[in-house]
Every structure is written in structure tokens, then in C-alpha cells.
mmCIF file of N, CA and C and ligand atoms in Angstrom:
data_model
loop_
_atom_site.group_PDB
_atom_site.id
_atom_site.type_symbol
_atom_site.label_atom_id
_atom_site.label_comp_id
_atom_site.label_asym_id
_atom_site.label_seq_id
_atom_site.Cartn_x
_atom_site.Cartn_y
_atom_site.Cartn_z
ATOM 1 N N MET H 1 3.816 9.121 23.249
ATOM 2 C CA MET H 1 2.422 9.313 22.831
ATOM 3 C C MET H 1 2.269 9.100 21.324
ATOM 4 N N ALA H 2 1.188 8.484 20.924
ATOM 5 C CA ALA H 2 0.976 8.218 19.488
ATOM 6 C C ALA H 2 0.776 9.523 18.723
ATOM 7 N N THR H 3 1.415 9.629 17.572
ATOM 8 C CA THR H 3 1.258 10.822 16.747
ATOM 9 C C THR H 3 0.087 10.661 15.777
ATOM 10 N N ASN H 4 -0.374 9.404 15.634
ATOM 11 C CA ASN H 4 -1.434 9.090 14.676
ATOM 12 C C ASN H 4 -1.020 9.316 13.223
ATOM 13 N N ARG H 5 0.286 9.350 12.994
ATOM 14 C CA ARG H 5 0.763 9.450 11.615
ATOM 15 C C ARG H 5 1.740 8.332 11.322
ATOM 16 N N THR H 6 1.724 7.889 10.072
ATOM 17 C CA THR H 6 2.738 6.941 9.631
ATOM 18 C C THR H 6 3.259 7.374 8.270
ATOM 19 N N PHE H 7 4.307 6.705 7.842
ATOM 20 C CA PHE H 7 4.909 7.026 6.547
ATOM 21 C C PHE H 7 4.911 5.760 5.703
ATOM 22 N N THR H 8 4.623 5.915 4.405
ATOM 23 C CA THR H 8 4.635 4.761 3.508
ATOM 24 C C THR H 8 5.350 5.077 2.209
ATOM 25 N N MET H 9 5.820 4.044 1.553
ATOM 26 C CA MET H 9 6.252 4.144 0.167
ATOM 27 C C MET H 9 5.591 3.005 -0.594
ATOM 28 N N ILE H 10 5.044 3.322 -1.766
ATOM 29 C CA ILE H 10 4.657 2.275 -2.709
ATOM 30 C C ILE H 10 5.929 2.024 -3.500
ATOM 31 N N LYS H 11 6.463 0.817 -3.381
ATOM 32 C CA LYS H 11 7.817 0.518 -3.846
ATOM 33 C C LYS H 11 7.875 0.281 -5.363
ATOM 34 N N PRO H 12 9.089 0.287 -5.922
ATOM 35 C CA PRO H 12 9.228 0.203 -7.383
ATOM 36 C C PRO H 12 8.519 -0.983 -8.037
ATOM 37 N N ASP H 13 8.495 -2.142 -7.393
ATOM 38 C CA ASP H 13 7.829 -3.302 -8.026
ATOM 39 C C ASP H 13 6.342 -3.040 -8.206
ATOM 40 N N ALA H 14 5.700 -2.454 -7.188
ATOM 41 C CA ALA H 14 4.254 -2.217 -7.249
ATOM 42 C C ALA H 14 3.913 -1.147 -8.291
ATOM 43 N N VAL H 15 4.771 -0.119 -8.381
ATOM 44 C CA VAL H 15 4.544 0.916 -9.393
ATOM 45 C C VAL H 15 4.690 0.289 -10.782
ATOM 46 N N GLU H 16 5.799 -0.440 -10.954
ATOM 47 C CA GLU H 16 6.111 -1.100 -12.225
ATOM 48 C C GLU H 16 4.996 -2.058 -12.658
ATOM 49 N N ASN H 17 4.406 -2.754 -11.693
ATOM 50 C CA ASN H 17 3.378 -3.752 -12.003
ATOM 51 C C ASN H 17 1.975 -3.154 -12.121
ATOM 52 N N GLY H 18 1.876 -1.831 -12.015
ATOM 53 C CA GLY H 18 0.583 -1.174 -12.231
ATOM 54 C C GLY H 18 -0.362 -1.206 -11.050
ATOM 55 N N HIS H 19 0.171 -1.408 -9.834
ATOM 56 C CA HIS H 19 -0.691 -1.531 -8.660
ATOM 57 C C HIS H 19 -0.851 -0.251 -7.849
ATOM 58 N N MET H 20 -0.223 0.836 -8.331
ATOM 59 C CA MET H 20 -0.205 2.080 -7.560
ATOM 60 C C MET H 20 -1.620 2.570 -7.194
ATOM 61 N N GLY H 21 -2.498 2.643 -8.174
ATOM 62 C CA GLY H 21 -3.852 3.163 -7.933
ATOM 63 C C GLY H 21 -4.632 2.290 -6.966
ATOM 64 N N LYS H 22 -4.530 0.976 -7.140
ATOM 65 C CA LYS H 22 -5.287 0.064 -6.279
ATOM 66 C C LYS H 22 -4.787 0.139 -4.834
ATOM 67 N N ILE H 23 -3.482 0.309 -4.685
ATOM 68 C CA ILE H 23 -2.921 0.391 -3.331
ATOM 69 C C ILE H 23 -3.349 1.708 -2.660
ATOM 70 N N ILE H 24 -3.292 2.804 -3.400
ATOM 71 C CA ILE H 24 -3.745 4.088 -2.814
ATOM 72 C C ILE H 24 -5.218 3.976 -2.426
ATOM 73 N N ASP H 25 -6.012 3.335 -3.255
ATOM 74 C CA ASP H 25 -7.436 3.176 -2.935
ATOM 75 C C ASP H 25 -7.626 2.341 -1.667
ATOM 76 N N MET H 26 -6.866 1.264 -1.524
ATOM 77 C CA MET H 26 -6.978 0.450 -0.294
ATOM 78 C C MET H 26 -6.630 1.275 0.938
ATOM 79 N N ILE H 27 -5.625 2.135 0.799
ATOM 80 C CA ILE H 27 -5.190 2.966 1.932
ATOM 81 C C ILE H 27 -6.310 3.937 2.326
ATOM 82 N N ILE H 28 -6.919 4.580 1.330
ATOM 83 C CA ILE H 28 -8.003 5.540 1.610
ATOM 84 C C ILE H 28 -9.226 4.809 2.171
ATOM 85 N N GLN H 29 -9.574 3.685 1.560
ATOM 86 C CA GLN H 29 -10.749 2.916 2.021
ATOM 87 C C GLN H 29 -10.558 2.414 3.460
ATOM 88 N N ALA H 30 -9.315 2.203 3.863
ATOM 89 C CA ALA H 30 -9.038 1.735 5.230
ATOM 90 C C ALA H 30 -9.098 2.877 6.241
ATOM 91 N N GLY H 31 -9.368 4.088 5.764
ATOM 92 C CA GLY H 31 -9.588 5.198 6.690
ATOM 93 C C GLY H 31 -8.397 6.105 6.930
ATOM 94 N N PHE H 32 -7.340 5.954 6.141
ATOM 95 C CA PHE H 32 -6.181 6.840 6.298
ATOM 96 C C PHE H 32 -6.388 8.118 5.484
ATOM 97 N N ASP H 33 -6.057 9.252 6.102
ATOM 98 C CA ASP H 33 -6.058 10.540 5.391
ATOM 99 C C ASP H 33 -4.659 10.788 4.856
ATOM 100 N N ILE H 34 -4.584 11.265 3.630
ATOM 101 C CA ILE H 34 -3.281 11.556 3.036
ATOM 102 C C ILE H 34 -2.866 12.970 3.411
ATOM 103 N N LYS H 35 -1.766 13.076 4.170
ATOM 104 C CA LYS H 35 -1.281 14.390 4.618
ATOM 105 C C LYS H 35 -0.194 14.931 3.694
ATOM 106 N N ALA H 36 0.454 14.033 2.962
ATOM 107 C CA ALA H 36 1.494 14.426 2.006
ATOM 108 C C ALA H 36 1.655 13.274 1.035
ATOM 109 N N MET H 37 1.969 13.592 -0.235
ATOM 110 C CA MET H 37 2.179 12.515 -1.210
ATOM 111 C C MET H 37 3.020 13.017 -2.363
ATOM 112 N N LYS H 38 3.982 12.209 -2.813
ATOM 113 C CA LYS H 38 4.717 12.547 -4.033
ATOM 114 C C LYS H 38 5.186 11.313 -4.794
ATOM 115 N N TYR H 39 5.254 11.505 -6.128
ATOM 116 C CA TYR H 39 5.770 10.483 -7.039
ATOM 117 C C TYR H 39 7.210 10.871 -7.294
ATOM 118 N N THR H 40 8.123 10.008 -6.897
ATOM 119 C CA THR H 40 9.531 10.408 -6.906
ATOM 120 C C THR H 40 10.415 9.179 -7.100
ATOM 121 N N ARG H 41 11.702 9.400 -7.109
ATOM 122 C CA ARG H 41 12.620 8.262 -7.198
ATOM 123 C C ARG H 41 13.782 8.485 -6.241
ATOM 124 N N LEU H 42 14.146 7.456 -5.503
ATOM 125 C CA LEU H 42 15.283 7.552 -4.589
ATOM 126 C C LEU H 42 16.574 7.365 -5.370
ATOM 127 N N SER H 43 17.533 8.234 -5.147
ATOM 128 C CA SER H 43 18.869 7.990 -5.688
ATOM 129 C C SER H 43 19.467 6.833 -4.890
ATOM 130 N N GLU H 44 20.547 6.263 -5.380
ATOM 131 C CA GLU H 44 21.197 5.193 -4.644
ATOM 132 C C GLU H 44 21.636 5.691 -3.256
ATOM 133 N N ASP H 45 22.175 6.899 -3.200
ATOM 134 C CA ASP H 45 22.627 7.454 -1.915
ATOM 135 C C ASP H 45 21.474 7.649 -0.939
ATOM 136 N N LYS H 46 20.341 8.142 -1.452
ATOM 137 C CA LYS H 46 19.174 8.362 -0.588
ATOM 138 C C LYS H 46 18.605 7.026 -0.100
ATOM 139 N N ALA H 47 18.613 6.012 -0.965
ATOM 140 C CA ALA H 47 18.125 4.691 -0.558
ATOM 141 C C ALA H 47 19.044 4.108 0.518
ATOM 142 N N LYS H 48 20.342 4.305 0.360
ATOM 143 C CA LYS H 48 21.316 3.844 1.371
ATOM 144 C C LYS H 48 21.035 4.502 2.715
ATOM 145 N N GLU H 49 20.776 5.805 2.657
ATOM 146 C CA GLU H 49 20.529 6.577 3.883
ATOM 147 C C GLU H 49 19.216 6.130 4.540
ATOM 148 N N PHE H 50 18.173 5.988 3.721
ATOM 149 C CA PHE H 50 16.862 5.612 4.268
ATOM 150 C C PHE H 50 16.945 4.268 4.993
ATOM 151 N N TYR H 51 17.673 3.318 4.409
ATOM 152 C CA TYR H 51 17.751 1.964 4.965
ATOM 153 C C TYR H 51 19.031 1.711 5.759
ATOM 154 N N ALA H 52 19.669 2.780 6.227
ATOM 155 C CA ALA H 52 20.946 2.648 6.952
ATOM 156 C C ALA H 52 20.868 1.671 8.132
ATOM 157 N N VAL H 53 19.697 1.567 8.773
ATOM 158 C CA VAL H 53 19.585 0.638 9.918
ATOM 159 C C VAL H 53 19.806 -0.813 9.480
ATOM 160 N N HIS H 54 19.635 -1.084 8.195
ATOM 161 C CA HIS H 54 19.817 -2.454 7.686
ATOM 162 C C HIS H 54 21.189 -2.672 7.051
ATOM 163 N N ALA H 55 22.103 -1.711 7.241
ATOM 164 C CA ALA H 55 23.402 -1.754 6.544
ATOM 165 C C ALA H 55 24.177 -3.056 6.769
ATOM 166 N N GLU H 56 23.990 -3.665 7.939
ATOM 167 C CA GLU H 56 24.750 -4.887 8.225
ATOM 168 C C GLU H 56 24.041 -6.159 7.752
ATOM 169 N N ARG H 57 22.811 -6.009 7.270
ATOM 170 C CA ARG H 57 22.052 -7.200 6.855
ATOM 171 C C ARG H 57 22.541 -7.673 5.489
ATOM 172 N N PRO H 58 22.474 -8.981 5.239
ATOM 173 C CA PRO H 58 23.003 -9.525 3.977
ATOM 174 C C PRO H 58 22.273 -8.999 2.735
ATOM 175 N N PHE H 59 21.022 -8.549 2.905
ATOM 176 C CA PHE H 59 20.236 -8.113 1.745
ATOM 177 C C PHE H 59 20.340 -6.610 1.484
ATOM 178 N N TYR H 60 21.189 -5.898 2.232
ATOM 179 C CA TYR H 60 21.253 -4.429 2.135
ATOM 180 C C TYR H 60 21.544 -3.938 0.706
ATOM 181 N N GLY H 61 22.555 -4.530 0.068
ATOM 182 C CA GLY H 61 22.934 -4.104 -1.284
ATOM 183 C C GLY H 61 21.782 -4.276 -2.263
ATOM 184 N N GLU H 62 21.161 -5.436 -2.184
ATOM 185 C CA GLU H 62 20.011 -5.773 -3.037
ATOM 186 C C GLU H 62 18.846 -4.789 -2.778
ATOM 187 N N LEU H 63 18.638 -4.490 -1.493
ATOM 188 C CA LEU H 63 17.541 -3.596 -1.097
ATOM 189 C C LEU H 63 17.762 -2.182 -1.653
ATOM 190 N N VAL H 64 18.984 -1.691 -1.533
ATOM 191 C CA VAL H 64 19.312 -0.348 -2.032
ATOM 192 C C VAL H 64 19.152 -0.288 -3.560
ATOM 193 N N GLU H 65 19.631 -1.316 -4.221
ATOM 194 C CA GLU H 65 19.529 -1.359 -5.688
ATOM 195 C C GLU H 65 18.060 -1.374 -6.129
ATOM 196 N N TYR H 66 17.286 -2.204 -5.470
ATOM 197 C CA TYR H 66 15.849 -2.319 -5.782
ATOM 198 C C TYR H 66 15.102 -1.019 -5.494
ATOM 199 N N MET H 67 15.336 -0.424 -4.328
ATOM 200 C CA MET H 67 14.576 0.766 -3.946
ATOM 201 C C MET H 67 14.934 1.997 -4.774
ATOM 202 N N SER H 68 16.094 1.955 -5.450
ATOM 203 C CA SER H 68 16.469 3.087 -6.310
ATOM 204 C C SER H 68 16.262 2.747 -7.780
ATOM 205 N N SER H 69 15.631 1.601 -8.060
ATOM 206 C CA SER H 69 15.539 1.112 -9.445
ATOM 207 C C SER H 69 14.446 1.780 -10.273
ATOM 208 N N GLY H 70 13.541 2.491 -9.636
ATOM 209 C CA GLY H 70 12.444 3.106 -10.378
ATOM 210 C C GLY H 70 11.624 3.986 -9.474
ATOM 211 N N PRO H 71 10.602 4.652 -10.036
ATOM 212 C CA PRO H 71 9.805 5.569 -9.221
ATOM 213 C C PRO H 71 9.025 4.872 -8.102
ATOM 214 N N ILE H 72 8.768 5.659 -7.081
ATOM 215 C CA ILE H 72 7.972 5.220 -5.931
ATOM 216 C C ILE H 72 6.931 6.302 -5.639
ATOM 217 N N VAL H 73 5.952 5.957 -4.806
ATOM 218 C CA VAL H 73 5.064 6.973 -4.237
ATOM 219 C C VAL H 73 5.382 7.035 -2.752
ATOM 220 N N ALA H 74 5.742 8.214 -2.266
ATOM 221 C CA ALA H 74 5.992 8.412 -0.836
ATOM 222 C C ALA H 74 4.798 9.153 -0.263
ATOM 223 N N ALA H 75 4.389 8.805 0.954
ATOM 224 C CA ALA H 75 3.235 9.487 1.536
ATOM 225 C C ALA H 75 3.262 9.473 3.063
ATOM 226 N N ILE H 76 2.694 10.530 3.631
ATOM 227 C CA ILE H 76 2.436 10.583 5.076
ATOM 228 C C ILE H 76 0.931 10.379 5.262
ATOM 229 N N LEU H 77 0.575 9.444 6.145
ATOM 230 C CA LEU H 77 -0.828 9.067 6.348
ATOM 231 C C LEU H 77 -1.238 9.333 7.786
ATOM 232 N N GLU H 78 -2.503 9.713 7.954
ATOM 233 C CA GLU H 78 -3.005 9.977 9.299
ATOM 234 C C GLU H 78 -4.253 9.155 9.589
ATOM 235 N N LYS H 79 -4.288 8.631 10.789
ATOM 236 C CA LYS H 79 -5.430 7.830 11.271
ATOM 237 C C LYS H 79 -5.145 7.556 12.741
ATOM 238 N N GLU H 80 -6.185 7.342 13.526
ATOM 239 C CA GLU H 80 -5.934 6.936 14.904
ATOM 240 C C GLU H 80 -5.133 5.639 14.884
ATOM 241 N N ASN H 81 -4.112 5.530 15.711
ATOM 242 C CA ASN H 81 -3.302 4.297 15.782
ATOM 243 C C ASN H 81 -2.653 3.950 14.433
ATOM 244 N N ALA H 82 -2.183 4.981 13.725
ATOM 245 C CA ALA H 82 -1.749 4.840 12.332
ATOM 246 C C ALA H 82 -0.654 3.789 12.114
ATOM 247 N N VAL H 83 0.393 3.823 12.942
ATOM 248 C CA VAL H 83 1.540 2.929 12.692
ATOM 249 C C VAL H 83 1.100 1.472 12.744
ATOM 250 N N GLU H 84 0.433 1.114 13.832
ATOM 251 C CA GLU H 84 0.020 -0.281 14.018
ATOM 252 C C GLU H 84 -1.037 -0.693 12.988
ATOM 253 N N ASP H 85 -2.026 0.163 12.764
ATOM 254 C CA ASP H 85 -3.088 -0.197 11.819
ATOM 255 C C ASP H 85 -2.541 -0.322 10.395
ATOM 256 N N PHE H 86 -1.550 0.512 10.054
ATOM 257 C CA PHE H 86 -1.010 0.419 8.694
ATOM 258 C C PHE H 86 -0.189 -0.854 8.532
ATOM 259 N N ARG H 87 0.561 -1.238 9.569
ATOM 260 C CA ARG H 87 1.313 -2.499 9.490
ATOM 261 C C ARG H 87 0.341 -3.676 9.314
ATOM 262 N N LYS H 88 -0.836 -3.581 9.928
ATOM 263 C CA LYS H 88 -1.852 -4.636 9.747
ATOM 264 C C LYS H 88 -2.362 -4.637 8.312
ATOM 265 N N LEU H 89 -2.571 -3.448 7.753
ATOM 266 C CA LEU H 89 -3.096 -3.344 6.388
ATOM 267 C C LEU H 89 -2.087 -3.877 5.370
ATOM 268 N N ILE H 90 -0.794 -3.703 5.621
ATOM 269 C CA ILE H 90 0.196 -4.159 4.630
ATOM 270 C C ILE H 90 0.550 -5.634 4.797
ATOM 271 N N GLY H 91 0.490 -6.168 6.005
ATOM 272 C CA GLY H 91 0.804 -7.581 6.215
ATOM 273 C C GLY H 91 2.292 -7.823 6.430
ATOM 274 N N ALA H 92 2.642 -9.081 6.656
ATOM 275 C CA ALA H 92 4.024 -9.468 6.981
ATOM 276 C C ALA H 92 4.983 -9.126 5.842
ATOM 277 N N THR H 93 6.266 -8.951 6.202
ATOM 278 C CA THR H 93 7.316 -8.607 5.237
ATOM 279 C C THR H 93 7.310 -9.550 4.035
ATOM 280 N N ASP H 94 7.205 -10.848 4.312
ATOM 281 C CA ASP H 94 7.177 -11.857 3.248
ATOM 282 C C ASP H 94 5.717 -12.100 2.841
ATOM 283 N N PRO H 95 5.373 -11.814 1.587
ATOM 284 C CA PRO H 95 3.955 -11.968 1.180
ATOM 285 C C PRO H 95 3.425 -13.390 1.370
ATOM 286 N N ALA H 96 4.333 -14.373 1.372
ATOM 287 C CA ALA H 96 3.903 -15.761 1.603
ATOM 288 C C ALA H 96 3.364 -15.928 3.022
ATOM 289 N N GLU H 97 3.776 -15.021 3.917
ATOM 290 C CA GLU H 97 3.317 -15.089 5.309
ATOM 291 C C GLU H 97 2.291 -14.005 5.638
ATOM 292 N N ALA H 98 1.991 -13.157 4.672
ATOM 293 C CA ALA H 98 1.076 -12.034 4.913
ATOM 294 C C ALA H 98 -0.370 -12.519 4.932
ATOM 295 N N ALA H 99 -1.156 -11.989 5.870
ATOM 296 C CA ALA H 99 -2.565 -12.389 5.982
ATOM 297 C C ALA H 99 -3.321 -12.065 4.692
ATOM 298 N N GLU H 100 -4.314 -12.891 4.418
ATOM 299 C CA GLU H 100 -5.140 -12.724 3.227
ATOM 300 C C GLU H 100 -5.779 -11.332 3.213
ATOM 301 N N GLY H 101 -5.806 -10.726 2.042
ATOM 302 C CA GLY H 101 -6.455 -9.419 1.911
ATOM 303 C C GLY H 101 -5.534 -8.253 2.207
ATOM 304 N N THR H 102 -4.338 -8.512 2.743
ATOM 305 C CA THR H 102 -3.407 -7.412 3.003
ATOM 306 C C THR H 102 -2.757 -6.965 1.696
ATOM 307 N N ILE H 103 -2.198 -5.759 1.722
ATOM 308 C CA ILE H 103 -1.599 -5.209 0.499
ATOM 309 C C ILE H 103 -0.466 -6.103 -0.003
ATOM 310 N N ARG H 104 0.376 -6.572 0.908
ATOM 311 C CA ARG H 104 1.486 -7.427 0.459
ATOM 312 C C ARG H 104 0.985 -8.779 -0.047
ATOM 313 N N ALA H 105 -0.028 -9.351 0.594
ATOM 314 C CA ALA H 105 -0.568 -10.628 0.105
ATOM 315 C C ALA H 105 -1.092 -10.465 -1.313
ATOM 316 N N LYS H 106 -1.699 -9.317 -1.596
ATOM 317 C CA LYS H 106 -2.316 -9.112 -2.913
ATOM 318 C C LYS H 106 -1.302 -8.699 -3.973
ATOM 319 N N TYR H 107 -0.349 -7.852 -3.597
ATOM 320 C CA TYR H 107 0.452 -7.192 -4.634
ATOM 321 C C TYR H 107 1.957 -7.401 -4.572
ATOM 322 N N ALA H 108 2.502 -7.954 -3.482
ATOM 323 C CA ALA H 108 3.958 -8.099 -3.404
ATOM 324 C C ALA H 108 4.435 -9.284 -4.242
ATOM 325 N N GLU H 109 5.647 -9.182 -4.762
ATOM 326 C CA GLU H 109 6.237 -10.284 -5.542
ATOM 327 C C GLU H 109 6.907 -11.300 -4.624
ATOM 328 N N ASN H 110 7.686 -10.803 -3.677
ATOM 329 C CA ASN H 110 8.412 -11.681 -2.748
ATOM 330 C C ASN H 110 8.880 -10.871 -1.544
ATOM 331 N N LYS H 111 9.678 -11.489 -0.672
ATOM 332 C CA LYS H 111 10.080 -10.833 0.574
ATOM 333 C C LYS H 111 10.881 -9.553 0.342
ATOM 334 N N GLY H 112 11.646 -9.504 -0.719
ATOM 335 C CA GLY H 112 12.428 -8.305 -1.025
ATOM 336 C C GLY H 112 11.575 -7.279 -1.746
ATOM 337 N N ARG H 113 10.981 -7.711 -2.846
ATOM 338 C CA ARG H 113 10.135 -6.823 -3.676
ATOM 339 C C ARG H 113 8.707 -6.937 -3.138
ATOM 340 N N ASN H 114 8.469 -6.248 -2.027
ATOM 341 C CA ASN H 114 7.235 -6.501 -1.283
ATOM 342 C C ASN H 114 6.242 -5.327 -1.291
ATOM 343 N N ALA H 115 6.226 -4.576 -2.370
ATOM 344 C CA ALA H 115 5.152 -3.630 -2.716
ATOM 345 C C ALA H 115 5.044 -2.344 -1.897
ATOM 346 N N VAL H 116 5.189 -2.448 -0.590
ATOM 347 C CA VAL H 116 4.997 -1.246 0.244
ATOM 348 C C VAL H 116 5.920 -1.226 1.452
ATOM 349 N N HIS H 117 6.183 -0.009 1.907
ATOM 350 C CA HIS H 117 6.877 0.217 3.180
ATOM 351 C C HIS H 117 5.863 0.755 4.178
ATOM 352 N N GLY H 118 6.030 0.418 5.431
ATOM 353 C CA GLY H 118 5.251 1.044 6.501
ATOM 354 C C GLY H 118 6.164 1.247 7.699
ATOM 355 N N SER H 119 6.141 2.444 8.281
ATOM 356 C CA SER H 119 7.002 2.734 9.440
ATOM 357 C C SER H 119 6.699 1.762 10.577
ATOM 358 N N ASP H 120 7.741 1.489 11.398
ATOM 359 C CA ASP H 120 7.556 0.517 12.482
ATOM 360 C C ASP H 120 7.360 1.161 13.853
ATOM 361 N N SER H 121 7.414 2.497 13.928
ATOM 362 C CA SER H 121 7.190 3.182 15.215
ATOM 363 C C SER H 121 6.806 4.632 14.927
ATOM 364 N N ASP H 122 6.221 5.293 15.932
ATOM 365 C CA ASP H 122 5.881 6.714 15.780
ATOM 366 C C ASP H 122 7.135 7.538 15.515
ATOM 367 N N GLU H 123 8.195 7.190 16.226
ATOM 368 C CA GLU H 123 9.459 7.920 16.082
ATOM 369 C C GLU H 123 9.998 7.805 14.652
ATOM 370 N N ASN H 124 10.016 6.576 14.128
ATOM 371 C CA ASN H 124 10.505 6.400 12.753
ATOM 372 C C ASN H 124 9.561 7.008 11.721
ATOM 373 N N ALA H 125 8.261 6.991 12.008
ATOM 374 C CA ALA H 125 7.300 7.617 11.085
ATOM 375 C C ALA H 125 7.646 9.089 10.902
ATOM 376 N N GLU H 126 7.980 9.741 11.992
ATOM 377 C CA GLU H 126 8.305 11.161 11.939
ATOM 378 C C GLU H 126 9.626 11.408 11.183
ATOM 379 N N ILE H 127 10.628 10.594 11.509
ATOM 380 C CA ILE H 127 11.938 10.723 10.839
ATOM 381 C C ILE H 127 11.784 10.472 9.336
ATOM 382 N N GLU H 128 11.069 9.413 8.975
ATOM 383 C CA GLU H 128 10.926 9.032 7.566
ATOM 384 C C GLU H 128 10.082 10.053 6.796
ATOM 385 N N GLY H 129 9.052 10.583 7.445
ATOM 386 C CA GLY H 129 8.235 11.618 6.796
ATOM 387 C C GLY H 129 9.071 12.849 6.478
ATOM 388 N N LYS H 130 9.888 13.242 7.447
ATOM 389 C CA LYS H 130 10.739 14.432 7.254
ATOM 390 C C LYS H 130 11.847 14.191 6.235
ATOM 391 N N PHE H 131 12.233 12.942 6.088
ATOM 392 C CA PHE H 131 13.253 12.573 5.099
ATOM 393 C C PHE H 131 12.753 12.899 3.688
ATOM 394 N N HIS H 132 11.460 12.730 3.466
ATOM 395 C CA HIS H 132 10.883 12.884 2.125
ATOM 396 C C HIS H 132 10.161 14.203 1.888
ATOM 397 N N PHE H 133 9.688 14.859 2.955
ATOM 398 C CA PHE H 133 8.823 16.018 2.765
ATOM 399 C C PHE H 133 9.289 17.232 3.560
ATOM 400 N N ALA H 134 9.225 18.393 2.902
ATOM 401 C CA ALA H 134 9.456 19.660 3.585
ATOM 402 C C ALA H 134 8.158 20.052 4.298
ATOM 403 N N ALA H 135 8.260 20.941 5.283
ATOM 404 C CA ALA H 135 7.086 21.318 6.077
ATOM 405 C C ALA H 135 5.944 21.826 5.197
ATOM 406 N N ASN H 136 6.257 22.576 4.138
ATOM 407 C CA ASN H 136 5.189 23.136 3.295
ATOM 408 C C ASN H 136 4.599 22.129 2.312
ATOM 409 N N GLU H 137 5.054 20.870 2.380
ATOM 410 C CA GLU H 137 4.466 19.804 1.533
ATOM 411 C C GLU H 137 3.548 18.898 2.352
ATOM 412 N N ILE H 138 3.422 19.189 3.655
ATOM 413 C CA ILE H 138 2.599 18.367 4.540
ATOM 414 C C ILE H 138 1.340 19.144 4.899
ATOM 415 N N PHE H 139 0.165 18.538 4.686
ATOM 416 C CA PHE H 139 -1.103 19.261 4.838
ATOM 417 C C PHE H 139 -1.956 18.753 6.001
HETATM 418 P P1 IDP B 201 9.424 -4.392 6.885
HETATM 419 O O1 IDP B 201 9.452 -3.617 5.587
HETATM 420 O O2 IDP B 201 8.284 -5.364 6.925
HETATM 421 O O3 IDP B 201 9.466 -3.496 8.094
HETATM 422 P P2 IDP B 201 12.223 -5.004 7.411
HETATM 423 O O4 IDP B 201 12.684 -6.203 8.151
HETATM 424 O O5 IDP B 201 12.284 -3.674 8.101
HETATM 425 O O6 IDP B 201 10.736 -5.313 6.908
HETATM 426 O O7 IDP B 201 13.069 -4.939 6.071
HETATM 427 C C1 IDP B 201 13.051 -3.790 5.256
HETATM 428 C C2 IDP B 201 12.902 -4.209 3.813
HETATM 429 O O8 IDP B 201 14.064 -4.968 3.424
HETATM 430 C C3 IDP B 201 11.727 -5.153 3.532
HETATM 431 O O9 IDP B 201 10.497 -4.485 3.381
HETATM 432 C C4 IDP B 201 12.185 -5.832 2.237
HETATM 433 O O10 IDP B 201 11.993 -4.993 1.098
HETATM 434 C C5 IDP B 201 13.684 -5.971 2.496
HETATM 435 N N1 IDP B 201 13.986 -7.295 3.079
HETATM 436 C C6 IDP B 201 13.742 -7.712 4.346
HETATM 437 N N2 IDP B 201 14.152 -8.977 4.544
HETATM 438 C C7 IDP B 201 14.668 -9.387 3.358
HETATM 439 C C8 IDP B 201 15.266 -10.620 2.919
HETATM 440 O O11 IDP B 201 15.385 -11.592 3.668
HETATM 441 N N3 IDP B 201 15.686 -10.656 1.620
HETATM 442 C C9 IDP B 201 15.576 -9.584 0.763
HETATM 443 N N4 IDP B 201 15.023 -8.425 1.140
HETATM 444 C C10 IDP B 201 14.570 -8.309 2.415
HETATM 445 MG MG1 MG B 202 10.962 -2.182 8.754
#
């Protein structure tokens, strides 16, 4: 059953490039309620753990280095059909393939430094949300 929640990170490139506010505004304007949010930084170990499913991929080392390279915004978002609708709002992994008007089309640098994360399933949304937030940080 759909939980109507998803998890996102505004990634280091987007924060560094000054897009944090515009991305949060797009998320709110698209109808997502913010249930939890923090400005934080992943340690190398935490980035390794978060992306463990990609450990065998050739870009894993690069991904871990990038995701721990600077501050991020982590957030839990709520909306009907949250996971699927948020993936639509962010667009394809590679901004060159992302639909016009999506967050990645507007703000991502490339396939690796692609501005935002969005959970790919209800199950992962829950796991990823709990990875970043304690129960008393979720509203
Ligand atoms: P997703 O973020 O759209 O779900 P995934 O395939 O789950 O994409 O990959 C996780 C993250 O790994 C991507 O968002 C991107 O930052 C990075 N990544 C994916 N594919 C590549 C690649 O081919 N080169 C470099 N980085 C990549
Ligand atoms: Mg993914």
C-alpha cells in the first residue's frame, strides 16, 4: 500500500550552485508537504551506507565522494502518490534526458552531479527517511 511519503536530498552540487531555495519552492509548489527537513552533510561512511545498493557499479566511488563533498538538504515529503509524482518532478537521472521543466533539467550539472535524490519505492522511502531522521524530527 502507498505510504504517500517519499524521501529527497538536495545534493551537494545544487546547494553549492545556489539552487537550494528554488528547488524547495518547486517541491512546495508541486503540492508536497514537508514532514521533516535538515541541512546536513553525509560523512564518507554514511554516503557509502546510503548508496550500498550501488556498491558494485563503476561509479560508486565517485558517487560516495561527491555525496560527502559538501552540505545537503535531506527531507521527507508527503503527497498522494508521493514516490511516483516526485520522480516525475525531478526527471530522469541524466539531465540531458530529463523532461523540460523538471528539477534535474533545470538545475543538474550532469548524470552524476544531478541536483536531487528521490526514493524509487515506498519501501525505500521509509528506509531512507529513517536513515536521516529520528521519530521526533518527523512532523
Ligand atoms: P536515480 O538517482 O535517478 O534513482 P540511480 O540509478 O539510482 O539514479 O543512481 C543513483 C545516483 O548515482 C544518481 O542519482 C547519480 O548521482 C549517480 N549515478 C547514476 N548513474 C551514474 C553514472 O553513470 N555515472 C555517474 N554517476 C551516476
Ligand atoms: Mg535510485
